[in-house]
């Protein structure tokens, strides 16, 4: 890790650049986007990760982070707001080490080049043709390979795991693919309405298996974490290059 050469920049400059890039005001979200925990006023080393878990925070401390940028921050609508237990552990580590936490949820899914969904398109060779679902977060497009077995092999290699697959008709080619990272199983019907042959997301719930069988559209769940590993480092490395920061992505593996 080479952080000695980076000139520090103001935390404000980092927050402003992230805001300009991700435009969080365009989204109705489940928690606050942007600076969630304020640390030291100067930033040299930026760590990115998927979730502001204790393991990520501890790893970032060990790497000398001044700020952490994540997809899943600490605060969500519906929490009871008490700083006890796991919340105390995570917050106290950040505050003790004066590390800022920036979190971008839906804006980080949706950024047209750097977001989770755009990065999935890039890595799976999908060309984006349109969008669907809540706030147009889901994307659909065409794969380079319409053979389900070829597409699956490529996706397995990318995500490094076996998916949950519901494939009602193994002979049906996948000419139109819909995808949305993370817990987007509730977008399945919107994807079907967009005319997809298969929908790829992170998670599946009980109703989607039936919907897949009854509509003939395949459902692929490759893991919430596995499908959301690409947006945060893409955004953070873009910001680091723009601002002259050092950056590293720290992956905390997660079976979910
Ligand atoms: Zn998520």
PDB file of C-alpha atoms and ligand atoms in Angstrom:
ATOM      1  CA  UNK A   1       0.000   0.000   0.000  1.00  0.00           C
ATOM      2  CA  UNK A   2       1.604   3.245  -1.164  1.00  0.00           C
ATOM      3  CA  UNK A   3       0.054   6.100   0.697  1.00  0.00           C
ATOM      4  CA  UNK A   4       3.157   8.127   1.537  1.00  0.00           C
ATOM      5  CA  UNK A   5       3.055  10.154  -1.684  1.00  0.00           C
ATOM      6  CA  UNK A   6      -0.551  11.311  -1.593  1.00  0.00           C
ATOM      7  CA  UNK A   7      -1.112  14.953  -0.695  1.00  0.00           C
ATOM      8  CA  UNK A   8      -3.935  15.332   1.778  1.00  0.00           C
ATOM      9  CA  UNK A   9      -7.136  16.949   0.603  1.00  0.00           C
ATOM     10  CA  UNK A  10      -9.985  18.348   2.641  1.00  0.00           C
ATOM     11  CA  UNK A  11     -12.781  15.998   3.674  1.00  0.00           C
ATOM     12  CA  UNK A  12     -15.166  18.604   2.248  1.00  0.00           C
ATOM     13  CA  UNK A  13     -13.565  18.245  -1.180  1.00  0.00           C
ATOM     14  CA  UNK A  14     -14.032  14.471  -1.068  1.00  0.00           C
ATOM     15  CA  UNK A  15     -17.677  14.819  -0.020  1.00  0.00           C
ATOM     16  CA  UNK A  16     -18.359  17.427  -2.713  1.00  0.00           C
ATOM     17  CA  UNK A  17     -16.763  15.323  -5.432  1.00  0.00           C
ATOM     18  CA  UNK A  18     -18.718  12.234  -4.348  1.00  0.00           C
ATOM     19  CA  UNK A  19     -21.938  14.255  -4.272  1.00  0.00           C
ATOM     20  CA  UNK A  20     -21.315  15.670  -7.749  1.00  0.00           C
ATOM     21  CA  UNK A  21     -20.517  12.218  -9.118  1.00  0.00           C
ATOM     22  CA  UNK A  22     -23.406  10.276  -7.558  1.00  0.00           C
ATOM     23  CA  UNK A  23     -26.128  12.962  -7.325  1.00  0.00           C
ATOM     24  CA  UNK A  24     -27.891  11.456  -4.305  1.00  0.00           C
ATOM     25  CA  UNK A  25     -30.660  14.092  -4.365  1.00  0.00           C
ATOM     26  CA  UNK A  26     -32.145  12.310  -7.384  1.00  0.00           C
ATOM     27  CA  UNK A  27     -33.049   9.258  -5.285  1.00  0.00           C
ATOM     28  CA  UNK A  28     -35.591   8.351  -2.657  1.00  0.00           C
ATOM     29  CA  UNK A  29     -33.510   6.085  -0.460  1.00  0.00           C
ATOM     30  CA  UNK A  30     -33.664   3.956   2.672  1.00  0.00           C
ATOM     31  CA  UNK A  31     -31.026   5.885   4.591  1.00  0.00           C
ATOM     32  CA  UNK A  32     -28.856   9.004   4.428  1.00  0.00           C
ATOM     33  CA  UNK A  33     -26.443   9.161   1.481  1.00  0.00           C
ATOM     34  CA  UNK A  34     -23.105  10.945   1.788  1.00  0.00           C
ATOM     35  CA  UNK A  35     -21.092  11.610   4.940  1.00  0.00           C
ATOM     36  CA  UNK A  36     -22.563   9.464   7.723  1.00  0.00           C
ATOM     37  CA  UNK A  37     -19.721   9.775  10.247  1.00  0.00           C
ATOM     38  CA  UNK A  38     -17.340  12.740  10.219  1.00  0.00           C
ATOM     39  CA  UNK A  39     -13.668  12.041  10.870  1.00  0.00           C
ATOM     40  CA  UNK A  40     -10.460  14.041  10.443  1.00  0.00           C
ATOM     41  CA  UNK A  41     -10.627  17.150   8.231  1.00  0.00           C
ATOM     42  CA  UNK A  42      -7.852  15.922   5.892  1.00  0.00           C
ATOM     43  CA  UNK A  43      -7.918  12.756   3.822  1.00  0.00           C
ATOM     44  CA  UNK A  44      -5.051  10.892   2.147  1.00  0.00           C
ATOM     45  CA  UNK A  45      -6.057   7.256   2.055  1.00  0.00           C
ATOM     46  CA  UNK A  46      -9.504   6.080   1.028  1.00  0.00           C
ATOM     47  CA  UNK A  47     -10.733   2.531   1.632  1.00  0.00           C
ATOM     48  CA  UNK A  48     -13.806   1.189  -0.130  1.00  0.00           C
ATOM     49  CA  UNK A  49     -15.938  -1.792   0.785  1.00  0.00           C
ATOM     50  CA  UNK A  50     -19.436  -3.174   0.384  1.00  0.00           C
ATOM     51  CA  UNK A  51     -20.704  -2.846   3.972  1.00  0.00           C
ATOM     52  CA  UNK A  52     -19.610  -0.782   6.999  1.00  0.00           C
ATOM     53  CA  UNK A  53     -19.208  -3.932   9.093  1.00  0.00           C
ATOM     54  CA  UNK A  54     -16.894  -4.165  12.066  1.00  0.00           C
ATOM     55  CA  UNK A  55     -14.557  -6.368  10.027  1.00  0.00           C
ATOM     56  CA  UNK A  56     -14.280  -3.742   7.281  1.00  0.00           C
ATOM     57  CA  UNK A  57     -13.766  -0.918   9.769  1.00  0.00           C
ATOM     58  CA  UNK A  58     -11.011  -2.858  11.569  1.00  0.00           C
ATOM     59  CA  UNK A  59      -9.322  -3.738   8.275  1.00  0.00           C
ATOM     60  CA  UNK A  60      -9.494  -0.090   7.181  1.00  0.00           C
ATOM     61  CA  UNK A  61      -7.939   1.021  10.474  1.00  0.00           C
ATOM     62  CA  UNK A  62      -5.111  -1.477   9.936  1.00  0.00           C
ATOM     63  CA  UNK A  63      -4.513  -0.012   6.460  1.00  0.00           C
ATOM     64  CA  UNK A  64      -4.327   3.561   7.718  1.00  0.00           C
ATOM     65  CA  UNK A  65      -7.594   4.756   6.165  1.00  0.00           C
ATOM     66  CA  UNK A  66      -8.701   8.340   6.657  1.00  0.00           C
ATOM     67  CA  UNK A  67     -12.091   7.708   5.084  1.00  0.00           C
ATOM     68  CA  UNK A  68     -14.178   4.682   4.095  1.00  0.00           C
ATOM     69  CA  UNK A  69     -16.663   4.653   1.221  1.00  0.00           C
ATOM     70  CA  UNK A  70     -19.303   1.916   1.257  1.00  0.00           C
ATOM     71  CA  UNK A  71     -22.540   0.841  -0.383  1.00  0.00           C
ATOM     72  CA  UNK A  72     -24.226  -0.213   2.885  1.00  0.00           C
ATOM     73  CA  UNK A  73     -23.668   2.420   5.579  1.00  0.00           C
ATOM     74  CA  UNK A  74     -24.565   2.367   9.260  1.00  0.00           C
ATOM     75  CA  UNK A  75     -27.904   4.124   9.289  1.00  0.00           C
ATOM     76  CA  UNK A  76     -31.186   2.940   7.792  1.00  0.00           C
ATOM     77  CA  UNK A  77     -34.767   4.023   8.054  1.00  0.00           C
ATOM     78  CA  UNK A  78     -36.583   1.942  10.663  1.00  0.00           C
ATOM     79  CA  UNK A  79     -33.637   1.504  13.034  1.00  0.00           C
ATOM     80  CA  UNK A  80     -34.431   2.336  16.645  1.00  0.00           C
ATOM     81  CA  UNK A  81     -31.553   4.826  16.810  1.00  0.00           C
ATOM     82  CA  UNK A  82     -29.810   3.561  19.927  1.00  0.00           C
ATOM     83  CA  UNK A  83     -26.020   3.413  20.001  1.00  0.00           C
ATOM     84  CA  UNK A  84     -25.669   0.083  21.780  1.00  0.00           C
ATOM     85  CA  UNK A  85     -24.184  -3.336  21.008  1.00  0.00           C
ATOM     86  CA  UNK A  86     -22.919  -3.743  17.449  1.00  0.00           C
ATOM     87  CA  UNK A  87     -23.657  -0.115  16.605  1.00  0.00           C
ATOM     88  CA  UNK A  88     -21.545   1.053  19.558  1.00  0.00           C
ATOM     89  CA  UNK A  89     -18.703  -1.213  18.431  1.00  0.00           C
ATOM     90  CA  UNK A  90     -18.688   0.051  14.862  1.00  0.00           C
ATOM     91  CA  UNK A  91     -19.174   3.733  15.712  1.00  0.00           C
ATOM     92  CA  UNK A  92     -16.659   3.790  18.544  1.00  0.00           C
ATOM     93  CA  UNK A  93     -13.953   2.335  16.270  1.00  0.00           C
ATOM     94  CA  UNK A  94     -14.601   5.000  13.610  1.00  0.00           C
ATOM     95  CA  UNK A  95     -14.659   7.832  16.147  1.00  0.00           C
ATOM     96  CA  UNK A  96     -11.607   6.598  18.091  1.00  0.00           C
ATOM     97  CA  UNK A  97      -9.585   6.535  14.858  1.00  0.00           C
ATOM     98  CA  UNK A  98     -11.147   9.733  13.473  1.00  0.00           C
ATOM     99  CA  UNK A  99     -12.156   7.956  10.254  1.00  0.00           C
ATOM    100  CA  UNK A 100     -14.958   9.316   8.083  1.00  0.00           C
ATOM    101  CA  UNK A 101     -17.664   7.049   6.728  1.00  0.00           C
ATOM    102  CA  UNK A 102     -19.293   7.913   3.407  1.00  0.00           C
ATOM    103  CA  UNK A 103     -22.178   5.722   2.298  1.00  0.00           C
ATOM    104  CA  UNK A 104     -24.036   5.722  -0.998  1.00  0.00           C
ATOM    105  CA  UNK A 105     -26.839   3.242  -1.444  1.00  0.00           C
ATOM    106  CA  UNK A 106     -29.128   3.584  -4.481  1.00  0.00           C
ATOM    107  CA  UNK A 107     -26.944   6.256  -6.140  1.00  0.00           C
ATOM    108  CA  UNK A 108     -24.125   3.710  -6.103  1.00  0.00           C
ATOM    109  CA  UNK A 109     -26.319   1.052  -7.681  1.00  0.00           C
ATOM    110  CA  UNK A 110     -27.449   3.404 -10.407  1.00  0.00           C
ATOM    111  CA  UNK A 111     -24.428   5.400 -11.617  1.00  0.00           C
ATOM    112  CA  UNK A 112     -24.421   4.800 -15.384  1.00  0.00           C
ATOM    113  CA  UNK A 113     -20.703   3.937 -15.642  1.00  0.00           C
ATOM    114  CA  UNK A 114     -19.428   3.185 -12.138  1.00  0.00           C
ATOM    115  CA  UNK A 115     -22.520   1.859 -10.346  1.00  0.00           C
ATOM    116  CA  UNK A 116     -23.098  -1.743  -9.319  1.00  0.00           C
ATOM    117  CA  UNK A 117     -25.440  -2.396 -12.231  1.00  0.00           C
ATOM    118  CA  UNK A 118     -23.253  -0.735 -14.870  1.00  0.00           C
ATOM    119  CA  UNK A 119     -20.242  -2.649 -13.555  1.00  0.00           C
ATOM    120  CA  UNK A 120     -22.174  -5.929 -13.787  1.00  0.00           C
ATOM    121  CA  UNK A 121     -22.952  -5.117 -17.415  1.00  0.00           C
ATOM    122  CA  UNK A 122     -19.284  -4.470 -18.097  1.00  0.00           C
ATOM    123  CA  UNK A 123     -18.081  -7.633 -16.379  1.00  0.00           C
ATOM    124  CA  UNK A 124     -20.769  -9.894 -17.872  1.00  0.00           C
ATOM    125  CA  UNK A 125     -20.562  -8.457 -21.396  1.00  0.00           C
ATOM    126  CA  UNK A 126     -24.141  -7.160 -21.363  1.00  0.00           C
ATOM    127  CA  UNK A 127     -25.091  -4.238 -23.545  1.00  0.00           C
ATOM    128  CA  UNK A 128     -27.629  -2.014 -21.816  1.00  0.00           C
ATOM    129  CA  UNK A 129     -30.856  -1.383 -23.751  1.00  0.00           C
ATOM    130  CA  UNK A 130     -33.301  -0.153 -21.127  1.00  0.00           C
ATOM    131  CA  UNK A 131     -34.356  -0.047 -17.504  1.00  0.00           C
ATOM    132  CA  UNK A 132     -37.231  -1.142 -15.274  1.00  0.00           C
ATOM    133  CA  UNK A 133     -38.315  -1.337 -11.645  1.00  0.00           C
ATOM    134  CA  UNK A 134     -38.320   1.114  -8.766  1.00  0.00           C
ATOM    135  CA  UNK A 135     -36.585   4.363  -9.759  1.00  0.00           C
ATOM    136  CA  UNK A 136     -35.441   2.633 -12.968  1.00  0.00           C
ATOM    137  CA  UNK A 137     -32.693   0.830 -11.067  1.00  0.00           C
ATOM    138  CA  UNK A 138     -33.030  -2.459 -12.938  1.00  0.00           C
ATOM    139  CA  UNK A 139     -31.357  -2.740 -16.335  1.00  0.00           C
ATOM    140  CA  UNK A 140     -32.044  -4.988 -19.290  1.00  0.00           C
ATOM    141  CA  UNK A 141     -29.966  -5.690 -22.339  1.00  0.00           C
ATOM    142  CA  UNK A 142     -28.439  -8.278 -24.590  1.00  0.00           C
ATOM    143  CA  UNK A 143     -25.654 -10.709 -23.713  1.00  0.00           C
ATOM    144  CA  UNK A 144     -22.811 -11.617 -26.055  1.00  0.00           C
ATOM    145  CA  UNK A 145     -23.821 -15.275 -25.583  1.00  0.00           C
ATOM    146  CA  UNK A 146     -27.472 -16.311 -25.589  1.00  0.00           C
ATOM    147  CA  UNK A 147     -26.763 -19.902 -24.580  1.00  0.00           C
ATOM    148  CA  UNK A 148     -27.766 -20.155 -20.889  1.00  0.00           C
ATOM    149  CA  UNK A 149     -24.924 -22.584 -20.137  1.00  0.00           C
ATOM    150  CA  UNK A 150     -22.309 -20.224 -21.571  1.00  0.00           C
ATOM    151  CA  UNK A 151     -23.772 -17.241 -19.730  1.00  0.00           C
ATOM    152  CA  UNK A 152     -23.893 -19.226 -16.492  1.00  0.00           C
ATOM    153  CA  UNK A 153     -20.270 -20.302 -16.828  1.00  0.00           C
ATOM    154  CA  UNK A 154     -19.224 -16.692 -17.293  1.00  0.00           C
ATOM    155  CA  UNK A 155     -21.296 -15.534 -14.314  1.00  0.00           C
ATOM    156  CA  UNK A 156     -20.002 -18.345 -12.075  1.00  0.00           C
ATOM    157  CA  UNK A 157     -16.444 -17.335 -12.917  1.00  0.00           C
ATOM    158  CA  UNK A 158     -17.173 -13.678 -12.108  1.00  0.00           C
ATOM    159  CA  UNK A 159     -19.031 -14.201  -8.845  1.00  0.00           C
ATOM    160  CA  UNK A 160     -16.988 -17.179  -7.712  1.00  0.00           C
ATOM    161  CA  UNK A 161     -19.975 -19.125  -6.479  1.00  0.00           C
ATOM    162  CA  UNK A 162     -22.978 -21.241  -7.395  1.00  0.00           C
ATOM    163  CA  UNK A 163     -26.249 -19.354  -7.820  1.00  0.00           C
ATOM    164  CA  UNK A 164     -29.779 -20.309  -6.922  1.00  0.00           C
ATOM    165  CA  UNK A 165     -31.205 -20.950 -10.382  1.00  0.00           C
ATOM    166  CA  UNK A 166     -34.857 -21.450 -11.291  1.00  0.00           C
ATOM    167  CA  UNK A 167     -34.900 -22.316 -14.982  1.00  0.00           C
ATOM    168  CA  UNK A 168     -38.354 -23.456 -16.057  1.00  0.00           C
ATOM    169  CA  UNK A 169     -37.348 -24.158 -19.661  1.00  0.00           C
ATOM    170  CA  UNK A 170     -33.690 -25.149 -20.190  1.00  0.00           C
ATOM    171  CA  UNK A 171     -34.143 -24.937 -23.994  1.00  0.00           C
ATOM    172  CA  UNK A 172     -35.133 -21.259 -23.926  1.00  0.00           C
ATOM    173  CA  UNK A 173     -32.246 -19.017 -24.985  1.00  0.00           C
ATOM    174  CA  UNK A 174     -31.407 -15.913 -22.990  1.00  0.00           C
ATOM    175  CA  UNK A 175     -31.615 -13.233 -25.656  1.00  0.00           C
ATOM    176  CA  UNK A 176     -32.744 -10.545 -23.241  1.00  0.00           C
ATOM    177  CA  UNK A 177     -31.230 -10.400 -19.739  1.00  0.00           C
ATOM    178  CA  UNK A 178     -32.496  -8.246 -16.860  1.00  0.00           C
ATOM    179  CA  UNK A 179     -30.320  -7.552 -13.848  1.00  0.00           C
ATOM    180  CA  UNK A 180     -30.204  -5.550 -10.633  1.00  0.00           C
ATOM    181  CA  UNK A 181     -27.602  -6.013  -7.902  1.00  0.00           C
ATOM    182  CA  UNK A 182     -28.365  -6.934  -4.293  1.00  0.00           C
ATOM    183  CA  UNK A 183     -31.800  -7.602  -2.864  1.00  0.00           C
ATOM    184  CA  UNK A 184     -33.833  -6.763  -5.975  1.00  0.00           C
ATOM    185  CA  UNK A 185     -35.993  -9.898  -6.077  1.00  0.00           C
ATOM    186  CA  UNK A 186     -39.119  -7.733  -5.857  1.00  0.00           C
ATOM    187  CA  UNK A 187     -38.249  -6.256  -9.279  1.00  0.00           C
ATOM    188  CA  UNK A 188     -38.822  -9.633 -10.947  1.00  0.00           C
ATOM    189  CA  UNK A 189     -42.301  -8.804 -12.221  1.00  0.00           C
ATOM    190  CA  UNK A 190     -41.096  -5.509 -13.690  1.00  0.00           C
ATOM    191  CA  UNK A 191     -38.277  -7.422 -15.393  1.00  0.00           C
ATOM    192  CA  UNK A 192     -40.784  -9.917 -16.808  1.00  0.00           C
ATOM    193  CA  UNK A 193     -42.877  -6.993 -18.080  1.00  0.00           C
ATOM    194  CA  UNK A 194     -39.729  -5.656 -19.794  1.00  0.00           C
ATOM    195  CA  UNK A 195     -39.623  -8.910 -21.754  1.00  0.00           C
ATOM    196  CA  UNK A 196     -36.534 -10.553 -20.286  1.00  0.00           C
ATOM    197  CA  UNK A 197     -35.732 -14.266 -20.641  1.00  0.00           C
ATOM    198  CA  UNK A 198     -33.780 -14.311 -17.377  1.00  0.00           C
ATOM    199  CA  UNK A 199     -33.442 -12.023 -14.366  1.00  0.00           C
ATOM    200  CA  UNK A 200     -30.166 -11.909 -12.407  1.00  0.00           C
ATOM    201  CA  UNK A 201     -30.004 -10.401  -8.933  1.00  0.00           C
ATOM    202  CA  UNK A 202     -28.472 -11.116  -5.537  1.00  0.00           C
ATOM    203  CA  UNK A 203     -31.298 -12.743  -3.630  1.00  0.00           C
ATOM    204  CA  UNK A 204     -34.395 -14.826  -4.193  1.00  0.00           C
ATOM    205  CA  UNK A 205     -37.460 -15.096  -1.960  1.00  0.00           C
ATOM    206  CA  UNK A 206     -40.110 -17.783  -1.977  1.00  0.00           C
ATOM    207  CA  UNK A 207     -42.615 -16.159  -4.380  1.00  0.00           C
ATOM    208  CA  UNK A 208     -40.107 -15.673  -7.207  1.00  0.00           C
ATOM    209  CA  UNK A 209     -39.602 -19.407  -7.724  1.00  0.00           C
ATOM    210  CA  UNK A 210     -43.313 -19.788  -8.480  1.00  0.00           C
ATOM    211  CA  UNK A 211     -43.377 -16.700 -10.698  1.00  0.00           C
ATOM    212  CA  UNK A 212     -40.434 -18.061 -12.669  1.00  0.00           C
ATOM    213  CA  UNK A 213     -42.150 -21.419 -13.204  1.00  0.00           C
ATOM    214  CA  UNK A 214     -45.458 -19.817 -14.133  1.00  0.00           C
ATOM    215  CA  UNK A 215     -44.028 -17.247 -16.560  1.00  0.00           C
ATOM    216  CA  UNK A 216     -41.208 -19.321 -18.039  1.00  0.00           C
ATOM    217  CA  UNK A 217     -38.669 -16.598 -17.172  1.00  0.00           C
ATOM    218  CA  UNK A 218     -35.523 -17.858 -15.427  1.00  0.00           C
ATOM    219  CA  UNK A 219     -34.383 -16.421 -12.095  1.00  0.00           C
ATOM    220  CA  UNK A 220     -30.730 -16.307 -11.070  1.00  0.00           C
ATOM    221  CA  UNK A 221     -29.673 -15.312  -7.537  1.00  0.00           C
ATOM    222  CA  UNK A 222     -25.889 -14.996  -7.276  1.00  0.00           C
ATOM    223  CA  UNK A 223     -25.689 -13.472  -3.783  1.00  0.00           C
ATOM    224  CA  UNK A 224     -26.314  -9.981  -2.450  1.00  0.00           C
ATOM    225  CA  UNK A 225     -22.681  -9.353  -1.581  1.00  0.00           C
ATOM    226  CA  UNK A 226     -21.279 -11.024  -4.697  1.00  0.00           C
ATOM    227  CA  UNK A 227     -23.364  -8.821  -7.013  1.00  0.00           C
ATOM    228  CA  UNK A 228     -22.527  -5.612  -5.111  1.00  0.00           C
ATOM    229  CA  UNK A 229     -18.747  -5.919  -4.972  1.00  0.00           C
ATOM    230  CA  UNK A 230     -17.941  -3.734  -7.981  1.00  0.00           C
ATOM    231  CA  UNK A 231     -19.648  -0.348  -7.567  1.00  0.00           C
ATOM    232  CA  UNK A 232     -17.939   0.923  -4.413  1.00  0.00           C
ATOM    233  CA  UNK A 233     -14.362   0.304  -5.638  1.00  0.00           C
ATOM    234  CA  UNK A 234     -15.179   1.740  -9.079  1.00  0.00           C
ATOM    235  CA  UNK A 235     -16.549   4.936  -7.521  1.00  0.00           C
ATOM    236  CA  UNK A 236     -13.780   5.186  -4.927  1.00  0.00           C
ATOM    237  CA  UNK A 237     -10.964   4.654  -7.412  1.00  0.00           C
ATOM    238  CA  UNK A 238     -12.512   7.246  -9.723  1.00  0.00           C
ATOM    239  CA  UNK A 239     -12.662   9.766  -6.854  1.00  0.00           C
ATOM    240  CA  UNK A 240      -9.145   8.878  -5.704  1.00  0.00           C
ATOM    241  CA  UNK A 241      -7.740   9.446  -9.193  1.00  0.00           C
ATOM    242  CA  UNK A 242      -9.617  12.730  -9.519  1.00  0.00           C
ATOM    243  CA  UNK A 243      -8.487  14.044  -6.126  1.00  0.00           C
ATOM    244  CA  UNK A 244      -5.011  12.517  -5.838  1.00  0.00           C
ATOM    245  CA  UNK A 245      -5.832  10.112  -3.004  1.00  0.00           C
ATOM    246  CA  UNK A 246      -4.598   6.582  -2.531  1.00  0.00           C
ATOM    247  CA  UNK A 247      -7.308   3.952  -2.576  1.00  0.00           C
ATOM    248  CA  UNK A 248      -7.760   0.289  -1.839  1.00  0.00           C
ATOM    249  CA  UNK A 249     -10.816  -1.948  -1.896  1.00  0.00           C
ATOM    250  CA  UNK A 250     -11.159  -4.361   0.993  1.00  0.00           C
ATOM    251  CA  UNK A 251     -13.473  -7.297   0.379  1.00  0.00           C
ATOM    252  CA  UNK A 252     -14.989  -8.915   3.438  1.00  0.00           C
ATOM    253  CA  UNK A 253     -16.388 -12.170   2.057  1.00  0.00           C
ATOM    254  CA  UNK A 254     -20.041 -12.806   2.799  1.00  0.00           C
ATOM    255  CA  UNK A 255     -21.981 -15.967   1.914  1.00  0.00           C
ATOM    256  CA  UNK A 256     -25.282 -14.033   1.701  1.00  0.00           C
TER     257      UNK A 256
HETATM  258 ZN1  LIG B   1     -27.334  -4.047  -1.066  1.00  0.00          ZN
END
